[in-house]
Amino acid sequence: MSSPPDPSPYFAALAQLRRDKTDVPPHIAVANHKGGIGKSFLTQAIAVAAAETGHYVLVIDMDAQGNVTRRLRAQLPAAPEQRAAASLAAVLPNPGRGDAARILTPCGYGGIYTERIMVAPADLDLELLALTAGQPAAERRLLRALTGVVAPFDLVLIDCPPSLLSHQIDLAWTASDYVLMPCEAEFDAVQSARRIRERIERDSHKLNEDLRIAGIIVNRYRNLAVHKNRAEEMEKISGPGGVCPVRIPELTSLKDMSENARPIAENGSQGRDMAALFRDVYTWTRTRISELEKAA
Ligand SMILES: Nc1ncnc2c1ncn2[C@@H]1O[C@H](COP(=O)(O)OP(=O)(O)OP(=O)(O)O)[C@@H](O)[C@H]1O
Ligand SMILES: [Mg+2]
């Protein structure tokens, strides 16, 4: 049985490499109330795109399904009790400042991806955190665990579960600056995105007053009149200019990216085109965040 690699030498080397970087990177929660809409898909794709752009990315898997953990090939031991011990489930019940550092695991793709993407992996036991949600300041536990850990990175991405009022969402949003929503151009998905916005408006004073919607990324887009109309409705949720003009189509090669847990660029010429598309999505997201920062 293989143990996960010890991330501390890697992390020390990364910190050394980036030692001049003192600012805290944007923390982006990838969320939508609706399941199966592409949250983990977008988290994987943006992490990969950021790495290809030369950025260092920390991916926090806040979904007990652990999909983005698997899709980024972050290694966890096979035995259930050891898996939990090597994941966020072991850190978050009672974290000290910066405790997330001890479970960080590099992306397993090799090359620039392993060099530039680190994962805070999830395991099924993450569900059990809800049992201690009533403790004082429980929703700040992820933020506390990340303190000081994030400085070497250019971006922190938090993959959220398909829920709205869960403790995992509270943890993710308390630690985030922005929420980025993947959304399909169909009624139920748009309603789910609207509920995300409404919850931010209603509860940010309790969770995180600085939390803002970065924008919406339209997924599985087709050039149909109904899809165009729904995309226009999304702008009412995200605010003017808040819908990424780069639309993501539904393609088998994109499905393969998550099924086979590989970077999309490695999937032939269509894969390379899609990798370029996701780099455009990433550039748009960074530009949008800069504009929101300036406007604040
Ligand atoms: N544009 C796309 N083209 C092809 N397949 C896609 C596309 N977007 C998402 N998928 C596939 O749809 C499935 C669901 O996506 P994903 O797991 O990312 O959704 P999710 O919102 O994270 O789900 P959950 O709510 O369960 O966390 C995955 O198999 C993913 O590969
Ligand atoms: Mg998911």
GROMACS .gro file of N, CA and C and ligand atoms in nm, residues 39-40 63 65 67 159-160, ligand 2:
model
   22
   39LYS      N    1  -1.898   2.182  -1.157
   39LYS     CA    2  -1.816   2.252  -1.057
   39LYS      C    3  -1.675   2.190  -1.050
   40SER      N    4  -1.671   2.059  -1.032
   40SER     CA    5  -1.541   1.992  -1.021
   40SER      C    6  -1.468   1.995  -1.156
   63ASP      N    7  -1.563   1.888  -0.116
   63ASP     CA    8  -1.673   1.795  -0.143
   63ASP      C    9  -1.628   1.655  -0.102
   65GLN      N   10  -1.726   1.385  -0.184
   65GLN     CA   11  -1.716   1.291  -0.297
   65GLN      C   12  -1.571   1.277  -0.343
   67ASN      N   13  -1.417   1.425  -0.587
   67ASN     CA   14  -1.401   1.412  -0.733
   67ASN      C   15  -1.280   1.488  -0.786
  159ASP      N   16  -1.336   2.375  -0.450
  159ASP     CA   17  -1.445   2.302  -0.516
  159ASP      C   18  -1.553   2.273  -0.412
  160CYS      N   19  -1.673   2.325  -0.438
  160CYS     CA   20  -1.783   2.313  -0.340
  160CYS      C   21  -1.875   2.196  -0.374
  298MG      MG   22  -1.829   1.817  -0.798
   0.00000   0.00000   0.00000
